[in-house]
XYZ file of C-alpha atoms in Angstrom:
701
model
C -39.922 1.924 41.856
C -41.637 -1.410 41.257
C -39.634 -4.214 39.688
C -41.330 -3.956 36.262
C -40.554 -0.230 35.895
C -37.054 -0.732 37.264
C -36.093 -3.388 34.774
C -37.808 -1.516 31.897
C -35.777 1.631 32.648
C -32.601 -0.421 33.055
C -33.147 -2.114 29.699
C -33.895 1.232 28.005
C -30.632 2.718 29.312
C -28.778 -0.400 28.136
C -30.315 0.057 24.659
C -29.247 3.684 24.516
C -25.768 2.900 25.857
C -24.884 0.068 23.473
C -26.453 1.845 20.483
C -24.605 5.055 21.297
C -21.313 3.192 21.761
C -21.440 1.165 18.541
C -23.479 3.426 16.267
C -22.362 6.919 17.348
C -19.199 6.978 19.433
C -17.257 4.225 17.618
C -17.669 5.589 14.053
C -16.940 9.147 15.253
C -13.785 7.960 17.023
C -12.648 6.183 13.844
C -13.408 9.296 11.807
C -11.631 11.806 14.065
C -8.547 9.657 14.629
C -8.195 8.923 10.882
C -9.612 12.128 9.429
C -6.987 12.486 6.715
C -7.820 9.005 5.384
C -11.486 9.743 4.675
C -12.850 11.735 1.733
C -16.207 12.654 3.371
C -16.620 15.341 6.049
C -18.450 15.337 9.364
C -21.531 17.094 7.988
C -22.006 14.247 5.508
C -21.402 11.580 8.146
C -23.644 12.873 10.973
C -27.021 12.187 9.251
C -25.903 8.612 8.513
C -24.856 8.049 12.126
C -27.987 9.612 13.647
C -30.247 7.545 11.386
C -28.445 4.340 12.356
C -28.555 5.267 16.064
C -32.305 5.937 16.019
C -33.022 2.767 14.048
C -30.744 0.627 16.241
C -32.260 1.962 19.476
C -35.820 1.401 18.228
C -35.059 -2.177 17.143
C -33.379 -3.067 20.418
C -36.128 -1.296 22.367
C -38.769 -3.202 20.450
C -37.096 -6.449 21.455
C -38.182 -5.687 25.046
C -41.751 -6.469 24.023
C -40.592 -10.052 23.408
C -38.217 -10.623 26.322
C -39.607 -8.236 28.968
C -42.168 -10.751 30.252
C -39.811 -13.732 30.394
C -39.269 -15.039 33.928
C -35.529 -15.296 33.320
C -35.313 -11.657 32.222
C -32.798 -10.842 34.947
C -30.427 -13.514 33.556
C -30.894 -12.176 30.005
C -30.288 -8.611 31.220
C -27.135 -9.696 33.036
C -25.797 -11.301 29.846
C -26.640 -8.151 27.852
C -24.886 -6.009 30.453
C -21.854 -8.295 30.214
C -21.828 -7.901 26.422
C -21.950 -4.101 26.827
C -19.023 -4.114 29.259
C -17.025 -6.604 27.212
C -17.446 -4.660 23.959
C -16.606 -1.396 25.735
C -13.371 -2.764 27.179
C -12.471 -4.668 23.982
C -13.008 -1.615 21.792
C -11.329 0.954 24.003
C -8.662 -0.739 26.128
C -7.472 -3.901 24.344
C -4.708 -2.987 21.808
C -5.733 -3.249 18.157
C -2.683 -2.241 16.126
C -3.124 -4.671 13.228
C -1.260 -2.492 10.736
C -2.393 -0.180 7.944
C -5.610 -1.303 6.202
C -4.369 -0.654 2.656
C -5.010 -4.113 1.214
C -2.089 -5.934 2.791
C -3.112 -9.242 4.369
C -3.057 -9.326 8.177
C -0.655 -11.953 9.532
C -2.958 -13.188 12.300
C -0.285 -15.434 13.792
C 1.680 -12.308 14.765
C -1.032 -11.202 17.204
C -1.184 -14.044 19.699
C -0.933 -11.539 22.549
C -4.113 -9.819 21.407
C -5.821 -13.209 21.237
C -4.840 -14.005 24.815
C -6.050 -10.597 26.016
C -9.448 -11.217 24.374
C -9.751 -14.662 25.957
C -8.940 -13.280 29.422
C -11.371 -10.385 28.988
C -14.350 -12.447 27.857
C -13.561 -15.199 30.335
C -13.695 -12.579 33.101
C -16.964 -11.195 31.737
C -18.511 -14.682 31.779
C -17.414 -15.207 35.361
C -18.768 -11.810 36.424
C -22.048 -12.546 34.633
C -22.436 -15.834 36.522
C -21.820 -14.097 39.856
C -24.334 -11.334 39.064
C -27.027 -13.828 38.072
C -26.558 -15.511 41.445
C -26.652 -12.192 43.330
C -29.195 -9.982 41.610
C -30.313 -7.730 44.474
C -28.759 -4.561 43.080
C -28.400 -5.786 39.495
C -30.601 -3.129 37.874
C -29.150 -0.226 39.881
C -25.606 -1.259 38.927
C -26.661 -1.806 35.299
C -28.180 1.691 35.051
C -25.051 3.224 36.574
C -22.772 1.369 34.115
C -24.911 2.364 31.101
C -25.018 6.040 32.098
C -21.284 6.176 32.876
C -20.320 4.642 29.525
C -22.428 7.194 27.630
C -21.075 10.133 29.667
C -17.449 9.037 29.218
C -17.915 8.681 25.468
C -19.725 12.023 25.118
C -16.793 13.733 26.862
C -14.308 11.808 24.682
C -16.074 12.985 21.520
C -15.885 16.556 22.811
C -12.131 16.219 23.372
C -11.647 14.680 19.898
C -13.580 17.524 18.244
C -11.465 20.071 20.109
C -8.128 18.344 19.418
C -8.634 17.310 15.786
C -7.664 20.012 13.277
C -10.119 20.869 10.558
C -9.520 19.170 7.217
C -10.697 20.722 3.981
C -12.281 17.944 1.944
C -12.446 20.101 -1.164
C -10.760 18.170 -3.954
C -8.816 20.092 -6.583
C -9.231 17.395 -9.210
C -11.340 14.267 -9.256
C -11.053 11.339 -11.678
C -14.548 10.439 -12.876
C -15.908 7.684 -15.129
C -16.819 10.198 -17.823
C -15.931 8.735 -21.219
C -14.656 5.506 -19.650
C -16.013 3.231 -22.382
C -16.344 5.808 -25.165
C -13.965 5.188 -28.069
C -13.188 6.733 -31.433
C -14.372 5.802 -34.898
C -10.868 6.627 -36.154
C -7.929 5.716 -33.886
C -7.634 4.633 -30.248
C -4.668 4.112 -27.951
C -5.575 1.999 -24.917
C -3.281 1.476 -21.928
C -4.229 -1.140 -19.320
C -2.204 -0.809 -16.093
C -2.772 -4.045 -14.161
C -1.345 -3.067 -10.793
C 1.348 -5.417 -9.408
C 0.991 -7.951 -12.258
C 4.443 -9.515 -12.237
C 5.883 -10.800 -15.502
C 6.832 -14.062 -13.768
C 3.146 -14.793 -13.141
C 2.405 -14.343 -16.832
C 5.329 -16.565 -17.846
C 3.877 -19.304 -15.640
C 0.523 -18.870 -17.358
C 2.202 -19.382 -20.745
C 3.403 -22.814 -19.627
C 0.141 -23.951 -18.040
C -2.827 -25.899 -19.363
C -4.587 -22.759 -20.644
C -1.543 -21.303 -22.403
C -3.062 -21.550 -25.892
C -6.219 -19.831 -24.713
C -4.227 -16.883 -23.331
C -2.198 -16.658 -26.532
C -5.448 -16.547 -28.470
C -6.742 -13.696 -26.270
C -3.463 -11.868 -26.907
C -3.289 -12.551 -30.617
C -1.513 -9.656 -32.412
C 0.356 -8.756 -29.205
C 4.109 -8.848 -28.590
C 5.231 -9.829 -25.089
C 8.449 -8.335 -23.658
C 9.690 -10.484 -20.755
C 12.795 -8.297 -20.275
C 10.873 -5.288 -18.973
C 12.431 -3.260 -16.167
C 10.213 -1.061 -14.018
C 11.417 2.128 -12.379
C 10.162 1.964 -8.774
C 8.977 -0.845 -6.470
C 5.477 0.588 -5.800
C 2.720 2.600 -7.445
C 3.492 5.992 -5.901
C 6.858 6.184 -7.607
C 5.928 4.275 -10.771
C 2.694 5.915 -11.999
C 3.985 9.455 -12.636
C 7.118 7.999 -14.287
C 4.905 6.030 -16.692
C 2.675 9.027 -17.399
C 5.448 11.617 -17.793
C 8.862 9.917 -18.129
C 10.153 12.146 -15.288
C 12.034 10.599 -12.328
C 11.329 11.555 -8.710
C 14.393 11.865 -6.455
C 12.855 13.378 -3.284
C 14.139 16.822 -4.238
C 10.729 18.524 -3.737
C 7.423 17.451 -2.142
C 5.651 14.756 -4.151
C 2.713 16.940 -5.210
C 5.064 19.609 -6.545
C 7.001 16.933 -8.453
C 3.819 15.670 -10.125
C 2.956 19.186 -11.306
C 6.507 19.762 -12.620
C 6.641 16.334 -14.292
C 3.594 17.087 -16.452
C 5.002 20.523 -17.299
C 8.247 18.899 -18.454
C 6.726 16.342 -20.821
C 5.323 17.065 -24.260
C 3.327 13.805 -24.404
C -0.073 15.412 -23.861
C 0.626 18.262 -26.277
C 1.566 15.668 -28.905
C -1.599 13.647 -28.213
C -3.743 16.755 -28.645
C -1.837 17.765 -31.801
C -2.525 14.283 -33.201
C -6.236 14.745 -32.519
C -6.638 12.612 -29.366
C -9.068 13.224 -26.546
C -7.395 12.160 -23.289
C -8.932 10.081 -20.512
C -6.659 9.237 -17.554
C -8.400 6.774 -15.245
C -6.173 6.503 -12.182
C -5.745 8.233 -8.811
C -5.972 12.038 -8.819
C -2.684 12.244 -6.894
C -0.876 10.969 -10.020
C -2.239 13.671 -12.351
C -1.512 17.390 -12.483
C -4.124 20.004 -11.663
C -4.874 21.160 -15.245
C -8.240 19.443 -15.371
C -9.178 21.046 -18.686
C -6.475 18.889 -20.336
C -8.363 15.648 -19.641
C -11.981 14.953 -20.385
C -12.672 12.910 -17.250
C -11.207 15.218 -14.575
C -13.397 17.756 -12.765
C -13.042 19.947 -9.695
C -15.389 19.684 -6.759
C -16.113 18.077 -3.440
C -16.855 14.429 -2.841
C -20.432 13.508 -1.935
C -21.721 10.177 -0.660
C -23.463 8.289 -3.457
C -24.889 5.490 -1.287
C -25.482 6.165 2.418
C -26.467 2.577 3.145
C -23.403 1.130 1.415
C -21.020 3.522 3.150
C -22.671 2.891 6.523
C -22.195 -0.846 5.997
C -18.436 -0.439 5.443
C -18.073 2.025 8.323
C -19.859 -0.228 10.819
C -17.942 -3.227 9.592
C -14.827 -1.295 10.593
C -16.462 -0.532 13.962
C -17.137 -4.206 14.594
C -13.527 -5.008 13.708
C -12.448 -2.713 16.553
C -14.975 -3.994 19.081
C -15.164 -7.714 18.280
C -12.991 -10.233 20.159
C -9.720 -11.008 18.384
C -10.985 -14.417 17.325
C -13.839 -12.817 15.305
C -12.001 -9.841 13.798
C -11.047 -11.677 10.606
C -14.726 -11.529 9.552
C -14.822 -7.722 9.795
C -11.641 -6.639 7.995
C -12.293 -3.456 6.017
C -9.809 -1.728 3.730
C -9.580 2.006 3.100
C -10.214 1.462 -0.626
C -13.607 -0.110 0.218
C -15.059 3.365 0.808
C -14.057 4.742 -2.589
C -16.941 3.126 -4.476
C -19.424 5.351 -2.625
C -18.037 8.657 -3.952
C -19.481 11.004 -6.519
C -18.823 14.600 -7.559
C -21.455 16.835 -9.154
C -23.457 13.813 -10.225
C -20.461 12.064 -11.802
C -19.390 8.675 -10.454
C -15.766 8.535 -9.294
C -13.387 6.115 -10.981
C -12.545 2.944 -9.066
C -9.518 0.657 -9.566
C -11.685 -2.383 -8.829
C -11.323 -5.032 -11.559
C -14.686 -6.841 -11.085
C -16.461 -3.455 -10.973
C -14.831 -2.445 -14.269
C -15.711 -5.830 -15.800
C -19.374 -5.747 -14.773
C -19.666 -2.119 -15.923
C -18.290 -3.258 -19.285
C -20.898 -6.034 -19.487
C -23.712 -3.694 -18.472
C -22.861 -0.611 -20.537
C -20.643 -1.966 -23.318
C -18.093 -0.133 -25.444
C -19.406 2.743 -27.539
C -17.703 4.031 -30.680
C -19.101 7.557 -30.590
C -16.134 9.964 -30.687
C -15.277 11.787 -33.898
C -11.728 12.602 -32.750
C -9.120 9.999 -31.745
C -9.173 8.592 -28.183
C -6.380 7.932 -25.648
C -7.590 5.876 -22.676
C -5.344 5.050 -19.693
C -7.001 2.460 -17.412
C -5.282 1.911 -14.052
C -6.827 -1.210 -12.489
C -6.108 -3.065 -9.266
C -4.684 -5.997 -11.249
C -2.976 -8.625 -9.122
C -2.680 -6.518 -6.005
C -3.204 -8.129 -2.601
C -5.534 -8.830 -0.931
C -6.682 -11.318 -3.569
C -10.449 -10.939 -3.633
C -11.715 -12.327 -6.959
C -11.288 -15.343 -9.209
C -11.088 -16.115 -12.896
C -14.784 -15.352 -13.429
C -14.361 -11.932 -11.767
C -16.749 -12.776 -8.961
C -15.907 -11.927 -5.347
C -16.782 -14.649 -2.837
C -15.823 -14.116 0.802
C -15.906 -17.883 1.368
C -13.149 -18.561 -1.181
C -9.467 -17.900 -0.573
C -8.120 -16.568 -3.874
C -4.475 -16.278 -4.879
C -2.425 -14.281 -7.378
C -3.079 -16.780 -10.184
C -6.842 -16.516 -9.733
C -6.712 -12.757 -10.109
C -4.312 -13.012 -13.062
C -6.805 -15.263 -14.877
C -9.581 -12.811 -14.017
C -7.598 -9.933 -15.523
C -7.052 -11.892 -18.745
C -10.760 -12.693 -18.926
C -11.575 -8.991 -18.530
C -9.256 -8.226 -21.447
C -10.876 -10.980 -23.495
C -14.302 -9.414 -22.974
C -13.019 -5.930 -23.779
C -11.229 -7.067 -26.944
C -14.284 -9.060 -28.024
C -16.482 -5.976 -27.767
C -13.792 -3.910 -29.491
C -13.857 -6.306 -32.457
C -17.660 -6.155 -32.585
C -17.531 -2.368 -32.880
C -15.127 -2.642 -35.814
C -12.525 -0.510 -34.015
C -10.053 -3.276 -33.122
C -7.712 -2.883 -36.109
C -7.577 0.872 -35.616
C -6.582 0.512 -31.971
C -3.088 0.279 -30.438
C -3.059 -1.405 -27.036
C -0.512 -1.530 -24.213
C -0.953 -4.049 -21.384
C 1.423 -3.501 -18.479
C 1.876 -3.258 -14.723
C 3.128 -0.237 -12.819
C 5.531 -2.520 -10.935
C 6.166 -6.207 -10.426
C 5.312 -8.122 -7.272
C 7.844 -10.801 -6.413
C 6.277 -10.727 -2.943
C 3.443 -8.818 -1.269
C 5.486 -7.585 1.689
C 7.883 -5.016 0.241
C 10.997 -7.144 0.746
C 12.064 -7.229 -2.908
C 12.605 -4.793 -5.776
C 9.498 -5.774 -7.774
C 11.674 -5.185 -10.822
C 9.950 -7.114 -13.618
C 6.393 -5.951 -14.451
C 4.190 -7.326 -17.212
C 4.473 -5.638 -20.630
C 2.767 -6.354 -23.975
C 1.978 -4.179 -27.017
C -0.364 -4.410 -30.001
C 0.250 -1.944 -32.840
C -2.336 -0.366 -35.113
C -3.352 -2.893 -37.754
C -1.278 -5.711 -36.212
C -1.996 -9.091 -37.802
C 0.156 -11.857 -36.369
C 0.047 -14.597 -33.784
C 1.188 -13.998 -30.199
C 4.907 -13.123 -30.220
C 7.719 -12.816 -27.680
C 10.541 -10.277 -28.072
C 13.871 -10.344 -26.222
C 14.308 -6.553 -26.505
C 15.266 -4.940 -23.178
C 12.948 -2.088 -22.234
C 12.627 0.403 -19.378
C 9.702 2.269 -17.816
C 11.748 5.438 -18.320
C 10.679 5.351 -21.988
C 7.024 4.315 -21.642
C 5.631 7.830 -22.083
C 7.779 8.184 -25.216
C 6.177 4.965 -26.513
C 2.713 6.503 -26.106
C 3.880 9.471 -28.158
C 5.412 7.207 -30.816
C 2.155 5.230 -31.114
C 0.197 8.463 -31.521
C 2.556 9.302 -34.393
C 1.934 5.798 -35.835
C 5.442 4.449 -35.263
C 5.778 0.666 -34.878
C 6.400 -0.276 -31.240
C 9.138 -2.834 -31.950
C 11.109 -0.294 -34.005
C 10.706 2.232 -31.196
C 11.996 -0.179 -28.511
C 14.999 -1.240 -30.542
C 16.009 2.422 -30.857
C 15.679 2.807 -27.078
C 17.405 -0.430 -25.998
C 20.140 0.010 -23.367
C 22.709 -2.247 -21.754
C 22.075 -0.562 -18.401
C 18.745 0.564 -17.018
C 17.944 2.628 -13.958
C 15.891 1.568 -10.928
C 15.116 3.575 -7.781
C 14.443 1.384 -4.754
C 12.765 2.292 -1.454
C 11.060 0.398 1.357
C 7.398 1.328 1.160
C 5.843 2.318 4.490
C 2.186 2.666 3.393
C 2.211 6.403 4.157
C 0.295 7.672 1.132
C -0.119 11.155 2.565
C 3.537 11.856 3.350
C 5.161 14.632 1.338
C 8.139 12.564 0.164
C 8.992 8.959 -0.663
C 11.029 6.993 1.868
C 14.804 7.120 1.402
C 15.626 6.071 -2.189
C 18.644 3.999 -3.269
C 19.701 3.999 -6.918
C 20.551 0.809 -8.846
C 21.499 -0.020 -12.393
C 19.996 -3.111 -14.008
C 22.680 -5.084 -15.820
C 21.384 -8.239 -17.504
C 17.849 -9.502 -17.968
C 15.173 -8.035 -15.698
C 13.553 -11.471 -15.292
C 16.712 -13.009 -13.765
C 17.399 -13.226 -10.033
C 17.167 -9.654 -8.762
C 20.307 -9.859 -6.636
C 22.270 -10.900 -9.747
C 21.201 -8.018 -11.992
C 20.670 -5.138 -9.536
C 23.965 -3.279 -9.101
C 23.965 -0.385 -6.594
C 25.410 2.947 -7.691
C 25.912 4.260 -4.161
C 23.594 7.220 -4.743
C 20.990 7.857 -2.042
C 18.128 10.322 -2.450
C 16.829 11.599 0.868
C 13.986 13.988 1.493
C 14.539 17.237 3.347
C 13.022 15.604 6.423
C 15.511 12.716 6.467
C 18.506 14.795 5.422
C 18.260 16.820 8.631
C 18.961 13.806 10.845
C 21.774 14.233 13.389
C 25.214 13.100 12.184
C 27.505 11.094 14.491
C 30.551 13.212 15.433
C 33.856 11.325 15.247
C 36.615 12.798 17.457
C 38.613 9.701 18.398
C 38.737 5.960 17.804
C 35.617 4.461 19.285
C 33.971 1.098 19.817
C 30.163 1.048 19.767
C 28.146 -1.857 21.134
C 24.639 -2.000 19.583
C 22.383 -0.405 22.187
C 19.274 1.501 21.209
C 19.657 3.679 24.310
C 23.163 4.800 23.305
C 23.206 8.171 21.541
C 26.325 7.301 19.531
C 24.610 4.219 18.103
C 21.394 6.107 17.306
C 23.239 8.928 15.540
C 25.564 6.615 13.595
C 23.084 4.028 12.255
C 20.562 5.801 10.038
C 19.034 2.819 8.228
C 19.170 -0.938 7.816
C 19.536 -2.416 11.311
C 16.793 -4.360 13.051
C 15.773 -4.070 16.703
C 18.651 -4.720 19.091
C 18.428 -8.082 20.845
C 20.137 -8.662 24.202
C 20.027 -12.304 25.325
C 22.229 -13.083 28.328
C 23.574 -9.524 28.360
C 25.278 -9.914 24.944
C 23.628 -7.441 22.577
C 23.533 -7.919 18.815
C 21.560 -6.629 15.851
C 20.694 -8.052 12.418
C 21.070 -6.179 9.161
C 17.484 -6.323 7.907
C 17.466 -4.235 4.712
C 19.334 -4.339 1.420
C 21.912 -1.869 2.811
C 23.130 -0.029 5.927
C 23.480 3.729 5.990
C 25.926 5.459 8.346
C 26.312 9.252 8.730
C 29.616 10.442 10.193
C 30.945 13.955 10.808
C 34.578 14.970 11.403
C 36.402 17.917 12.876
C 37.284 20.557 10.217
C 40.582 19.720 8.553
C 40.402 15.956 9.237
C 42.784 14.373 6.696
C 43.311 10.808 7.915
C 42.250 7.613 6.215
C 39.258 6.170 8.017
C 38.186 2.623 8.821
C 34.855 1.109 9.796
C 34.771 -2.461 11.140
C 31.619 -4.425 11.957
C 32.119 -7.509 14.096
C 29.995 -10.376 12.790
C 28.460 -12.884 15.189
C 27.148 -15.010 12.329
C 25.472 -14.775 8.956
C 21.872 -15.746 8.320
C 21.688 -19.523 8.047
C 25.510 -19.594 8.064
C 25.335 -18.415 4.459
C 28.150 -16.855 2.464
C 27.582 -13.095 2.364
C 29.391 -10.333 0.486
C 29.368 -6.546 0.677
C 29.605 -3.534 -1.634
C 30.522 -0.197 -0.010
C 30.263 3.416 -1.157
C 31.674 6.502 0.599
C 29.972 9.747 -0.454
C 29.002 8.052 -3.731
C 32.478 6.626 -4.490
C 32.821 2.860 -4.583
C 35.328 1.600 -1.981
C 37.589 -1.049 -3.436
C 39.111 -1.968 -0.067
C 35.911 -3.395 1.439
C 35.636 -7.074 2.338
C 34.413 -9.725 4.777
C 37.138 -11.685 6.555
C 37.596 -13.485 9.882
C 34.065 -12.646 11.044
C 34.552 -8.933 10.357
C 33.190 -6.523 7.769
C 36.056 -4.160 6.969
C 35.661 -0.908 5.003
C 38.851 1.113 4.524
C 38.044 4.619 3.328
C 40.694 6.922 1.786
C 40.625 10.478 3.109
C 39.916 11.686 -0.429
C 36.399 10.298 -0.054
C 35.618 12.548 2.912
C 33.899 15.714 1.684
C 33.131 18.834 3.714
C 34.191 17.026 6.916
C 31.402 14.503 6.475
C 30.928 10.948 5.285
C 27.845 9.089 4.065
C 28.776 5.401 4.141
C 26.510 2.894 2.386
C 27.232 -0.828 2.827
C 25.129 -3.060 0.544
C 24.380 -6.748 1.141
C 23.684 -8.244 -2.306
C 23.387 -11.807 -0.973
C 20.903 -11.018 1.793
C 17.742 -13.084 1.693
C 14.335 -13.375 3.262
C 13.959 -16.538 5.396
C 10.191 -16.547 4.813
C 10.793 -16.873 1.062
C 13.819 -19.167 1.142
C 12.722 -21.552 3.894
C 9.463 -23.480 3.713
C 7.290 -22.848 6.754
C 9.328 -19.844 7.913
C 7.420 -16.590 8.568
C 10.359 -14.210 9.065
C 10.134 -11.706 6.183
C 13.151 -9.552 7.093
C 15.927 -9.134 4.520
C 18.761 -10.627 6.569
C 22.513 -10.947 6.019
C 24.795 -10.320 9.030
C 24.382 -10.447 12.795
C 26.456 -7.503 14.127
C 27.886 -7.499 17.673
C 30.174 -4.457 17.582
C 31.035 -1.397 15.457
C 34.552 0.062 15.497
C 35.409 3.474 14.009
C 39.087 4.422 13.758
C 41.599 6.443 11.770
C 44.586 4.689 10.229
């Protein structure tokens, strides 16, 4: 084979290899290993991938016409071969566990090890490239062998993935479409704007800023309730509570709860009786399956509305996997990014995206074209991280936005909507609720997110912006919707519902949207104002709501007094500590562990007939920052009065009357725990810390 044919064949195989790796293998690997996260199926994806592969190969092959005659072609080919090898190793063998891509910002400083691995890899590739350029006798033979081997390995890997990955039915029982999104009634309208994660504290800051009067003008005729208490810390718990008034306590799978919750509320029957058409614009997982009850829900299967747009997001995700660590920040893609390319039976699928809603409003405008009344529930992405847009509702990748930018953008969206509503003449005949599903004291799940935004405008309201000190709870929101439909004044309704204690169910969100249950739930009562320091107003009740999966965990069996040193390899320790301890640290052979949640949960079993009083003692090495820490303890739901911290020990003395059915669930709360990353400037540690524990003693007394 002469040199010209040899290098032409070598380049062609390189083209096929790198195109196949990046444009076929990589997206298929992402799809098969995350199949449950995608709404499109393989049959829809394959034509997109094949088209991109053919186009990519032709473009790279055409480049040979430009570089094939260059005298330094062997050096160029060596560099290209190095890029192929580097991308292959980077994408398949360098770890890339950067967390769940649900919108949470990546803390790049936590991945210094990945950065070092990338530097070593590409440094080695550069060195190998230099050596090959100097010794190019067998360059093309080796290059062809590498290209062929990479393709063969990836073809076999795809075969294994197809065989191992279970089939997923992408048929969707109910889909939320944009049908009727901006269609309103000539008679009466009830509008609910859910601005996800919009914390009331952010709004209070806006009312003291330079633009305060402008915001009050936008919200003329509204009443603001700063003392609003949510029900759950995240959307999955909060949305069905808002829409149905029914609490979820992990007693049944989440989907079954949603169905039951709608069956147990009369809100939608009342709305229909009062002549309202119903449009619920949120995620389909928050709505029951009776699609004929809502005008914008249909059944069907998702189709791709824009192949080019979806391919762009998919290959951006590919490049995130294959790019060196130092370049990955330019290719971050979130799971929600794919949702805008869905449609069902010709209907566009609803998106939470605030700028998309705003620009659709500008383009299409509100239409007053419904003879009946209209109830519209708009769930928007509000102030949810990552912060991607500013006050003018424009997304610019070169600008780093923050929560205040998005808050201003949300208010400007409302200003535009209300302006159009006035122009249609329907403003006075419209009741409006502006709220958040939950607050967002932080974007890392370390706090309760207790105090969401809440404002109301009644039908025919005619007053300046007002603030009410009435205490309200998300438990009664669905009842408010019903009261508005029956033309009751909102302030009168809330005064009749005001309570001195409100309920809140806390859990630590783990980003597992597809799991059947919520994570373990701890119940609190809210005593005081919801806008005060959370640790001051959140009082635990000692009730824990576990799912069936968690409730089956092994219980530690107590037979005699025992001392347990924190050791993750010790079965006693693993069975005893169910929740709330961090990873065990063992410097200098002296193990210890930090409490890193709002409470610890211990499960203990006894021999039948055990009738002794029981004592649990935790030896304390130190408290976080040498702070003063307190405890609150519950045994099987009963508050333990004889629980205290003294002489570097946490002591919980449990009367035998608290032991039920030879078992004990012990919950020890840490109300003064705090997050160093919030309390200390420059600190990045976001754990909820209180005590450093060196030993656990269990004994009868």
